[in-house]
Short mmCIF file of C-alpha atoms in Angstrom, two decimals:
data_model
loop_
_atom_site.label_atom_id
_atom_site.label_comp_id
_atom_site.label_asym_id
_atom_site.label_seq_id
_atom_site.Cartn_x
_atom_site.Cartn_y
_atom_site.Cartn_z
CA UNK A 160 -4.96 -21.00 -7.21
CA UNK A 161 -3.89 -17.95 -8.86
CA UNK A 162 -1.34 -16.21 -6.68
CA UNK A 163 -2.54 -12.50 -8.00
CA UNK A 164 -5.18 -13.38 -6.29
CA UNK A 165 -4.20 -14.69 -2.88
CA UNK A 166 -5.22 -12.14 0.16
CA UNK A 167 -2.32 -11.35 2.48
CA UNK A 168 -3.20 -13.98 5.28
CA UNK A 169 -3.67 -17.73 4.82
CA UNK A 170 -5.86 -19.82 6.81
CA UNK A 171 -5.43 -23.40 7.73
CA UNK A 172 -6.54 -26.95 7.17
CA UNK A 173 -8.40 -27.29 10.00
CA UNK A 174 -12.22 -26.77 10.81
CA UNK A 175 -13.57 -22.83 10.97
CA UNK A 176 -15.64 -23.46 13.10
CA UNK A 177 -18.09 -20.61 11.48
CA UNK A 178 -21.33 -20.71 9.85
CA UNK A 179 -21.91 -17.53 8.46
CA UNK A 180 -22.08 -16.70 5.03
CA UNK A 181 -19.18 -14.00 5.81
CA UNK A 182 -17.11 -16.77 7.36
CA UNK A 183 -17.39 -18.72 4.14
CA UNK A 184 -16.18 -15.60 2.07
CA UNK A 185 -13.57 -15.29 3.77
CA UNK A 186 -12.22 -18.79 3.36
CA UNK A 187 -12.84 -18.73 -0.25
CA UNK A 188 -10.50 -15.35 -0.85
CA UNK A 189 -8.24 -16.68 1.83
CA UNK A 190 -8.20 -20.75 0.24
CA UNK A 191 -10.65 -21.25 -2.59
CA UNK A 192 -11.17 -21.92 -5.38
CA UNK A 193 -12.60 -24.97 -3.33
CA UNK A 194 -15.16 -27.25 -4.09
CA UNK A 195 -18.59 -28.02 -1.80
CA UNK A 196 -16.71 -31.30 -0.38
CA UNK A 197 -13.78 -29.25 0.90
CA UNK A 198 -16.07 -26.36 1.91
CA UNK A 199 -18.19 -28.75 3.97
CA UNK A 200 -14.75 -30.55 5.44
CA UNK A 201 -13.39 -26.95 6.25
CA UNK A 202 -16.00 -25.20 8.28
CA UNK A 203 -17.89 -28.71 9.67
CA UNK A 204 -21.10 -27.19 8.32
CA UNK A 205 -24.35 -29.38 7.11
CA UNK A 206 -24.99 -29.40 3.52
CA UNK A 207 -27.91 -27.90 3.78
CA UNK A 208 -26.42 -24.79 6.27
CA UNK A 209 -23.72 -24.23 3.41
CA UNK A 210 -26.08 -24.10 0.77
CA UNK A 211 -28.11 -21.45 2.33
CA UNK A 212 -24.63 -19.65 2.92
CA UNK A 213 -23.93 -20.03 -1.07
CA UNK A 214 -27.13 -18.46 -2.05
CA UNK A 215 -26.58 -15.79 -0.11
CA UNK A 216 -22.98 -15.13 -1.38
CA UNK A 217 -24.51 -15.68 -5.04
CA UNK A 218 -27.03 -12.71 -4.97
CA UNK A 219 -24.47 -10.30 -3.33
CA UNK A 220 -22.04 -11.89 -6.65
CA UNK A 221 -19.10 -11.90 -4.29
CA UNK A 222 -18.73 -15.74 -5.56
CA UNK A 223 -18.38 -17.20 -9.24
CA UNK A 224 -18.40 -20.86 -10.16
CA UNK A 225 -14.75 -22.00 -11.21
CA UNK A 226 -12.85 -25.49 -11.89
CA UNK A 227 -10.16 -26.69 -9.78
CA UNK A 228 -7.93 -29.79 -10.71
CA UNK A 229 -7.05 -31.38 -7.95
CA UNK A 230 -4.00 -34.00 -8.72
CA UNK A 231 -2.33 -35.08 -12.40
CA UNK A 232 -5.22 -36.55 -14.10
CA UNK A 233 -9.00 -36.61 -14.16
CA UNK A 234 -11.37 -33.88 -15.28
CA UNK A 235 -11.80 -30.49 -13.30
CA UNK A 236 -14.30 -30.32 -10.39
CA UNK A 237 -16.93 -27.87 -10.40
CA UNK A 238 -15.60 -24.95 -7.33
CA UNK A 239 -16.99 -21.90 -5.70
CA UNK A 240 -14.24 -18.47 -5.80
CA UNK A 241 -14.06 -15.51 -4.34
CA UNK A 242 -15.64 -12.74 -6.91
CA UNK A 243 -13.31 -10.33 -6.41
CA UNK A 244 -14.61 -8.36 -10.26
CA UNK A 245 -17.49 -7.73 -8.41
CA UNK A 246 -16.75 -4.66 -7.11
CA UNK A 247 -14.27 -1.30 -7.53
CA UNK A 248 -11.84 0.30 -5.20
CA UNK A 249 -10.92 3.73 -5.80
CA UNK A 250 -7.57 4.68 -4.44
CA UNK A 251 -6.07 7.98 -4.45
CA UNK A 252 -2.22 8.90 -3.22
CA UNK A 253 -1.47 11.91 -2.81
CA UNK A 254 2.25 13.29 -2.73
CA UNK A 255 3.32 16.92 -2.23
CA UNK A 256 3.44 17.99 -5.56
CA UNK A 257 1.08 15.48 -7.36
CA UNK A 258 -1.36 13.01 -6.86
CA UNK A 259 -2.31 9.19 -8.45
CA UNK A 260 -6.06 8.11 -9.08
CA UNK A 261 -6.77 4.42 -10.00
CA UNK A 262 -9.30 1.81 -9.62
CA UNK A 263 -8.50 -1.84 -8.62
CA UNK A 264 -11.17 -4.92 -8.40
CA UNK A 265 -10.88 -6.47 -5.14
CA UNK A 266 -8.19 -9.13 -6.82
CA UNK A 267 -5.95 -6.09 -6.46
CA UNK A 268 -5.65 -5.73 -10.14
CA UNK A 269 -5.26 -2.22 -11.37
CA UNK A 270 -8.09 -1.13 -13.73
CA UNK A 271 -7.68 2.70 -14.76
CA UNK A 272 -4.65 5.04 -13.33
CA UNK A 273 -4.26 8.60 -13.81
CA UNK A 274 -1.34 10.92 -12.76
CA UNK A 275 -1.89 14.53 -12.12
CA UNK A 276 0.33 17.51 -11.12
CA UNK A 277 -1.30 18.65 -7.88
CA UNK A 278 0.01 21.26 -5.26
CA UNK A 279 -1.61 19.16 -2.14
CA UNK A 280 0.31 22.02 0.17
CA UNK A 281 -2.64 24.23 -0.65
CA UNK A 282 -4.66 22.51 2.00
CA UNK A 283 -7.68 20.48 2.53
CA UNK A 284 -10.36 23.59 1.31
CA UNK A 285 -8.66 23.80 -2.31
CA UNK A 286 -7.29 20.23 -2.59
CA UNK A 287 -10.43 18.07 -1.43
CA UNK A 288 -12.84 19.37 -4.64
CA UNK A 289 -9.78 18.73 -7.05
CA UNK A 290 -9.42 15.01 -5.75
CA UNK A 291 -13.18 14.56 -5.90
CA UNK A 292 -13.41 16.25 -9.62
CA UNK A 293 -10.34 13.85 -10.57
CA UNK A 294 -11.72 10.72 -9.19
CA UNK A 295 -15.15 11.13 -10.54
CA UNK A 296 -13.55 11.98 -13.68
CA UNK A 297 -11.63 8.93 -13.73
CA UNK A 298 -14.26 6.62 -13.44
CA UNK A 299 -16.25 8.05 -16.18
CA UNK A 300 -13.55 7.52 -18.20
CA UNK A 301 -12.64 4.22 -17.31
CA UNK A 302 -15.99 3.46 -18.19
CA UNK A 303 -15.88 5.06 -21.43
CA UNK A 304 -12.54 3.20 -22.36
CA UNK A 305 -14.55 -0.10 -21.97
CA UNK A 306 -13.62 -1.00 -18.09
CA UNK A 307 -17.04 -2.41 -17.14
CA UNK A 308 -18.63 -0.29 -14.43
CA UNK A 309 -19.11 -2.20 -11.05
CA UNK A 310 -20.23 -0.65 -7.62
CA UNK A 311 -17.35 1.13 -5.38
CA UNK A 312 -16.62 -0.74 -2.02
CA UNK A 313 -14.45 1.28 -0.75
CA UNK A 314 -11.98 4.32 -1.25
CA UNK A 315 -7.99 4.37 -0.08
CA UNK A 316 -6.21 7.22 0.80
CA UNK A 317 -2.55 7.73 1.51
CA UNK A 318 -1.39 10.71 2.54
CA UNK A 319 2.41 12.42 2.76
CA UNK A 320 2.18 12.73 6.56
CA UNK A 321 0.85 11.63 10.18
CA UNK A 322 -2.22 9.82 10.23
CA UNK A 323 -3.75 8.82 13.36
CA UNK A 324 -4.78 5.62 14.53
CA UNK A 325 -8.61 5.64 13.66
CA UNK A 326 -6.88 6.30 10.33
CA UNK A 327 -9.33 8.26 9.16
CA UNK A 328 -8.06 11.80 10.47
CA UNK A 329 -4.46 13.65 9.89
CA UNK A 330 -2.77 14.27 13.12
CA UNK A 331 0.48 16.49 14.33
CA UNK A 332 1.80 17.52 10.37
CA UNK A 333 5.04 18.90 9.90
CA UNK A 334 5.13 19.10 6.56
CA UNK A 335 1.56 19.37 5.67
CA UNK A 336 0.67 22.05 8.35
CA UNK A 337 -2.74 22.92 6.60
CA UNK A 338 -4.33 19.52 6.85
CA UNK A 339 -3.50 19.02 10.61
CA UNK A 340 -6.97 17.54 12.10
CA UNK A 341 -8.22 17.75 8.94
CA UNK A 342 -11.09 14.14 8.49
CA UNK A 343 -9.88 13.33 5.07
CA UNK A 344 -12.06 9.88 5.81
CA UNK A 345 -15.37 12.00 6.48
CA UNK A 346 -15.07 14.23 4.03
CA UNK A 347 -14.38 11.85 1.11
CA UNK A 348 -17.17 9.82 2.69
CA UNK A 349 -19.67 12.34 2.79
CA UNK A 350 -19.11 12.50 -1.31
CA UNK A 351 -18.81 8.98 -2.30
CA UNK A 352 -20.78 7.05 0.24
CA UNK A 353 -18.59 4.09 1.23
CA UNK A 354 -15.57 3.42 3.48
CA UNK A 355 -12.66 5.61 3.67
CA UNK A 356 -8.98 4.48 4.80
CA UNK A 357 -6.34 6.79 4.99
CA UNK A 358 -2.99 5.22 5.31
CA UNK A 359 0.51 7.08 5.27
CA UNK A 360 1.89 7.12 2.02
CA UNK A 361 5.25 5.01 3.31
CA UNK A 362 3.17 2.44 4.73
CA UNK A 363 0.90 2.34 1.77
CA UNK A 364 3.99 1.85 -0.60
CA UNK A 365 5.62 -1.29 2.23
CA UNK A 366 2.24 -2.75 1.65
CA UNK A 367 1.95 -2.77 -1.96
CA UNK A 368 5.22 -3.72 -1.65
CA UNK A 369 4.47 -6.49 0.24
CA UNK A 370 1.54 -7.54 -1.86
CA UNK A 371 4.18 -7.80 -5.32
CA UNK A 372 6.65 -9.90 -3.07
CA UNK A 373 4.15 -12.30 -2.08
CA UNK A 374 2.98 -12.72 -5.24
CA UNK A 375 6.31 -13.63 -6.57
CA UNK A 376 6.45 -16.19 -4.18
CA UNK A 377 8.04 -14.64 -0.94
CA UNK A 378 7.04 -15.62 2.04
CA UNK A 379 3.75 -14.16 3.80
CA UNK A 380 5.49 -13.83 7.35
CA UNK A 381 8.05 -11.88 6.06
CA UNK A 382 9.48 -8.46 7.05
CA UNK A 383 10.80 -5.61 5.12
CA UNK A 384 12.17 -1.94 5.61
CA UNK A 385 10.45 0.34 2.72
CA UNK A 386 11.54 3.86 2.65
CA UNK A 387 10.26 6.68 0.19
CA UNK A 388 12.73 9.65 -0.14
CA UNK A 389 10.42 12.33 -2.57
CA UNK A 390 9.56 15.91 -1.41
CA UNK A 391 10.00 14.31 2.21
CA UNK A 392 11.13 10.94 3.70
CA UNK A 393 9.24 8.16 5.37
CA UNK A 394 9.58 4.64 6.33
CA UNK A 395 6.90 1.80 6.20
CA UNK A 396 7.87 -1.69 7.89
CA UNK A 397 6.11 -4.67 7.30
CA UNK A 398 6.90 -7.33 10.38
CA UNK A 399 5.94 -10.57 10.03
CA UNK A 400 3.70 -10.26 7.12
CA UNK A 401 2.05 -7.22 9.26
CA UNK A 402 1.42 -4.19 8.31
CA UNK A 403 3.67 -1.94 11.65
CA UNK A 404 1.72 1.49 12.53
CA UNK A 405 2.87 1.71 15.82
CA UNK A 406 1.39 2.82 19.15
CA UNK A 407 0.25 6.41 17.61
CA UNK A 408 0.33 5.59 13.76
CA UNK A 409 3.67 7.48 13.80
CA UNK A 410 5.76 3.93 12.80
CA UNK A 411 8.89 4.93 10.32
CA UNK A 412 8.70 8.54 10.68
CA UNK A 413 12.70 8.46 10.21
CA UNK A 414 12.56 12.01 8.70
CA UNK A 415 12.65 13.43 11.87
CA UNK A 416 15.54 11.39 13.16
CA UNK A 417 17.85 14.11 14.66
CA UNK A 418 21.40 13.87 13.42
CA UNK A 419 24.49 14.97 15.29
CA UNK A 420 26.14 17.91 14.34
CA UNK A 421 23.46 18.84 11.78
CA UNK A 422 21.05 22.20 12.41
CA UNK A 423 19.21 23.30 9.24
CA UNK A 424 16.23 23.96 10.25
CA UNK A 425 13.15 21.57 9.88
CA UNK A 426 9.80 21.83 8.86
CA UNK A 427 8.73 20.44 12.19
CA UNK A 428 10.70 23.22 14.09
CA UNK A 429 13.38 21.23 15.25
CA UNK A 430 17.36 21.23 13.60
CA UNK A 431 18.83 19.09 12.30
CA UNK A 432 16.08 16.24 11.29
CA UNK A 433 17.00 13.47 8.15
CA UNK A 434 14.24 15.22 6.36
CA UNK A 435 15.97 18.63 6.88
CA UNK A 436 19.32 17.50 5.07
CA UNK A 437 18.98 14.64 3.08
CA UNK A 438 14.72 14.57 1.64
CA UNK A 439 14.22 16.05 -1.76
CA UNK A 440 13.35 19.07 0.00
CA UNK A 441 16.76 19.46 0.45
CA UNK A 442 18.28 18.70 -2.73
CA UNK A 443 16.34 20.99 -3.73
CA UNK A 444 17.53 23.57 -2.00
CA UNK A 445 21.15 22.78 -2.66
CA UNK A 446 20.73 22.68 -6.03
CA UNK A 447 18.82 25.88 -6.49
CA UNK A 448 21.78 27.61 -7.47
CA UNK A 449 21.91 25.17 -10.96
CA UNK A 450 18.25 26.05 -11.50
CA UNK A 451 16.66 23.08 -10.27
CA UNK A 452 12.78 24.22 -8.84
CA UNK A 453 11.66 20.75 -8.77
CA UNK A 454 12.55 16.92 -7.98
CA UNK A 455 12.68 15.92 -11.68
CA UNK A 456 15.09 18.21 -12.22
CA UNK A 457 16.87 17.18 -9.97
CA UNK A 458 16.63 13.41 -11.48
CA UNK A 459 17.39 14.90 -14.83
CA UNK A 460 20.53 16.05 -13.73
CA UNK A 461 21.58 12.92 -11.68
CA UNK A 462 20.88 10.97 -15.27
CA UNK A 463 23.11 13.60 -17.04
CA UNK A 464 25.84 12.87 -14.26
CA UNK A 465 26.15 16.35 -13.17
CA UNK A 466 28.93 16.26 -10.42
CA UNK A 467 27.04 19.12 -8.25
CA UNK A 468 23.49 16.93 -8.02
CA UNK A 469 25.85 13.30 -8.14
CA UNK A 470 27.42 14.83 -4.89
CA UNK A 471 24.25 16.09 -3.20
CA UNK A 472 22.60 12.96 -3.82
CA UNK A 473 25.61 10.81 -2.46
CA UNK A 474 25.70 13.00 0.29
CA UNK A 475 22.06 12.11 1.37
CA UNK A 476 22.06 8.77 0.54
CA UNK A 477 24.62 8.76 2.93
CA UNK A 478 23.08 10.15 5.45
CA UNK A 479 19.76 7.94 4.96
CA UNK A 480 22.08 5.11 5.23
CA UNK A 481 23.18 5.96 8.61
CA UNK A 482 20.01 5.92 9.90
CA UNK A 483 18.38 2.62 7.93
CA UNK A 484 21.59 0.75 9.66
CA UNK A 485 20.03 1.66 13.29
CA UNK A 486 16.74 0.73 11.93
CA UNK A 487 17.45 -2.48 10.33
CA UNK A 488 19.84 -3.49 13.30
CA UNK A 489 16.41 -3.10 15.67
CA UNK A 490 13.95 -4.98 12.99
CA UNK A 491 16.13 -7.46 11.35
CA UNK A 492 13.94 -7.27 7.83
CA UNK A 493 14.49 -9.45 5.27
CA UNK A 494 14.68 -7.01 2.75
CA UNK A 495 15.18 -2.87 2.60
CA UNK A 496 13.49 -1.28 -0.03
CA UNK A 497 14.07 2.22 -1.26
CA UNK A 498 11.48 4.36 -3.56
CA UNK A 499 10.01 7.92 -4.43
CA UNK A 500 11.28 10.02 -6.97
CA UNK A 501 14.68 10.44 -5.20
CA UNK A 502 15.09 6.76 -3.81
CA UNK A 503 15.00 4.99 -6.66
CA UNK A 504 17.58 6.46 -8.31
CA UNK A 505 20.78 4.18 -8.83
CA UNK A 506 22.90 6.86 -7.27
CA UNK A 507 21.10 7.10 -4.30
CA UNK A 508 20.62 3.78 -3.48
CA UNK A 509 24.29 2.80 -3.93
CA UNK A 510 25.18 5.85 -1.52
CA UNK A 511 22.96 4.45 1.26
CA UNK A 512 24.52 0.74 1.10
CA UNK A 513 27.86 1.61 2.05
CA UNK A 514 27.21 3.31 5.59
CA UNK A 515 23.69 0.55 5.97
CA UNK A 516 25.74 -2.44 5.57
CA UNK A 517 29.16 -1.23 7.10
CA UNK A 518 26.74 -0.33 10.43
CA UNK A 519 24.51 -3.96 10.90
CA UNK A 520 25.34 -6.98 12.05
CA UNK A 521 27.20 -9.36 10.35
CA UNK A 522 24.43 -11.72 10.84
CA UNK A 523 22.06 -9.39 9.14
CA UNK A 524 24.82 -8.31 6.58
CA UNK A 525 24.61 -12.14 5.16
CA UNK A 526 20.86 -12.22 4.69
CA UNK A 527 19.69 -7.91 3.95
CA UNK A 528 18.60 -7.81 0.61
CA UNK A 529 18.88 -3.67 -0.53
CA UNK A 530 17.10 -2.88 -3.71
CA UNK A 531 14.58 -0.56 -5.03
CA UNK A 532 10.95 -1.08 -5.07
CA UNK A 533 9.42 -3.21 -7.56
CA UNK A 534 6.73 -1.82 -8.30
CA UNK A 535 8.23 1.76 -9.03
CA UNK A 536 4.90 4.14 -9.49
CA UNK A 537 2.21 1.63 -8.51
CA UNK A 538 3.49 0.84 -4.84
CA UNK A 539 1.32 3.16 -2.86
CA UNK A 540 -1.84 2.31 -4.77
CA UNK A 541 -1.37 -1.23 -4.65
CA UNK A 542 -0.85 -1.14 -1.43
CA UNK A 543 -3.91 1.16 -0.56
CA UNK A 544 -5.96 -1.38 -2.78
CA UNK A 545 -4.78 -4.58 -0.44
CA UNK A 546 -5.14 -2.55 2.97
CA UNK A 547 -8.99 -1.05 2.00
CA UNK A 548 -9.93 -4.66 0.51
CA UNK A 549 -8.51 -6.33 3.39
CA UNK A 550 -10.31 -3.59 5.52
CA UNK A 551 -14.13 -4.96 3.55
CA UNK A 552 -13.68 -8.02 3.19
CA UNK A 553 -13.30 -8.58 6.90
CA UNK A 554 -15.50 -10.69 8.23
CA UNK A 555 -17.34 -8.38 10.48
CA UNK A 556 -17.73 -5.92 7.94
CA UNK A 557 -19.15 -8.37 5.34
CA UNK A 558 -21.52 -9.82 7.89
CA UNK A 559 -22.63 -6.02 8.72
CA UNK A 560 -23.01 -5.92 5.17
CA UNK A 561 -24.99 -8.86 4.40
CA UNK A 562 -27.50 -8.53 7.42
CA UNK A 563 -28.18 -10.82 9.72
CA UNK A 564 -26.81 -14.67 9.55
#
């Protein structure tokens, strides 16, 4: 089996139990390739009953015929796989400042990607026809540069703020104050027709992250801290191989962490927030005075070593650091990951390891990995592409799909 192409939960040996043709989908993206003996040994179905469930699979194309070797020797058997080029997600993250469009088949593989500079402050009335006018345009021209055109199954949103727990609608922003209540799911559903999922853009970016780990070879059960410092800050923690939104959907807002002895102001109203003093916001601000109007600059003169933005940027890496050693101490992850435009940088990350590691556990000292993310750019939209496939391929929803049994 092709680990690019495993799904984010296994199943087991044993007997599903399940007849439909839904349940047998979801075995094959979960297990397959597998061949009719171990699809009949799997779910306990008669021959005939899994046939019927194959043909129906086969004129949907959501599975191919493949070979599987099974041993050392002896020539390939004859397998059903999931079809996962069948159809197209379109995923779309938007940041503060900018937004990234990209279509992924349902193996998660990224097919067409497009960066664009957009001011998603303006609000949901001048933002919404942009992202629709970008997305369209980036499937035409996917289609143009020879990526063959297949029917969209669903669309993935993340978003820079509070989403709720339908995840569908934008709740309580701080830093997005235009889009509060805003149904970012109806609206992009109303022009494209399919599901919507809107995911915060730190817990899109843990999954994705997730999804590269597991794919090296990491275990599926395990649990990382991912944290995006850009225009703002925000956590995403994966627990157990799980995705954690929390009670409300507000899981890793660590932004608005209230430090002691700090008061600048926040964009939530409060003083003396993480996000007030340490986010990209902030540098920002402090390095105003060496002309700096926006976060590359900012990276540009980290690179350069300027002593002013070297300083700043220890300073809140120092400060994030605090806070991760709290968090960590209360999750125990395997791993703490740090991305956006300001988290990645070498400088940053070295000036929140000090105050993380000096703060934990020794126990957790021995076995906390700190790094950057892996996947750098792509994190978010990989990660909107597993959560929105994982969201349609559900059983339920494929059934729903399919009609009745």
């Amino acid at each position: 089996m092709d680990p690019a192409r495993e799904p984010m939960q296994g199943v087991g040996m044993e007997r599903t139990g399940l007849t439909t043709p839904a349940a047998v989908l979801d075995l094959l993206r979960h297990a397959g390739p597998l061949t009719r003996a171990e699809l009949l040994e799997r779910t306990g179905m008669a021959r005939s009953t899994l046939v019927e469930k194959v043909e129906v699979l086969r004129r949907h194309r959501l599975i191919r015929d493949a070979e599987v070797r099974r041993g050392t020797g002896g020539r390939p058997a004859t397998a059903l796989a999931f079809n996962g080029a069948s159809r197209q997600l379109l995923l779309v993250d938007l940041g503060a400042t900018h937004a990234t469009f990209a279509l992924a088949d349902l193996h998660l593989r990224l097919l067409a990607v497009r960066r664009l500079q957009l001011d998603t402050m303006a609000g949901p009335d001048a933002v919404l026809p942009a992202v629709t006018a970008a997305a369209r345009a980036l499937i035409a021209d996917a289609t143009a540069s020879g990526v063959p055109p297949r029917p969209l199954f669903g669309v993935a949103v993340g978003f820079p703020g509070p989403v709720g727990p339908d995840q569908a609608t934008l709740e309580e922003q701080t830093m997005m104050r235009g889009w509060d209540g805003a149904d970012l799911s109806g609206a992009l559903r109303a022009e494209f027709g399919v599901f919507v999922l809107v995911e915060n853009d730190a817990n899109a970016m843990a999954f994705g992250e997730h999804v590269a780990a597991v794919r090296r070879g990491a275990a599926r059960d395990e649990s990382l801290l991912v944290v995006k410092v850009s225009t703002g800050i925000g956590a995403g923690l994966i627990v157990d191989g799980a995705l954690h939104r929390g009670a409300s959907g507000g899981a890793g807002e660590i932004g608005h962490v209230r430090l002691h002895g700090e008061q600048t102001l926040c964009t939530c109203g409060a003083r003396g927030c993480l996000g007030a003093v340490a986010s990209g916001r902030a540098l920002l601000a402090a390095l105003r005075g060496r002309g700096a109007r926006r976060l590359p600059d900012v990276v540009r003169y980290v690179n350069a070593d300027d002593p002013t933005a070297l300083a700043a940027v220890g300073a809140a890496g120092a400060r994030v650091g605090a806070v991760l050693a709290s968090v960590a101490t209360m999750v125990d992850p395997d791993a703490g990951l740090l991305g956006g435009e300001v988290g990645r940088l070498p400088a940053f990350v070295a000036a929140v390891r000090g105050p993380l590691f000096e703060r934990v556990p020794a126990r957790t000292v021995r076995r906390l990995r700190l790094d950057r993310t892996s996947l750098a750019d792509d994190s978010a939209i990989t990660g909107l592409a597993g959560l929105v496939a994982d969201a349609c391929l559900a059983p339920a929803s494929v059934q729903a799909m399919l009609g009745p049994a």
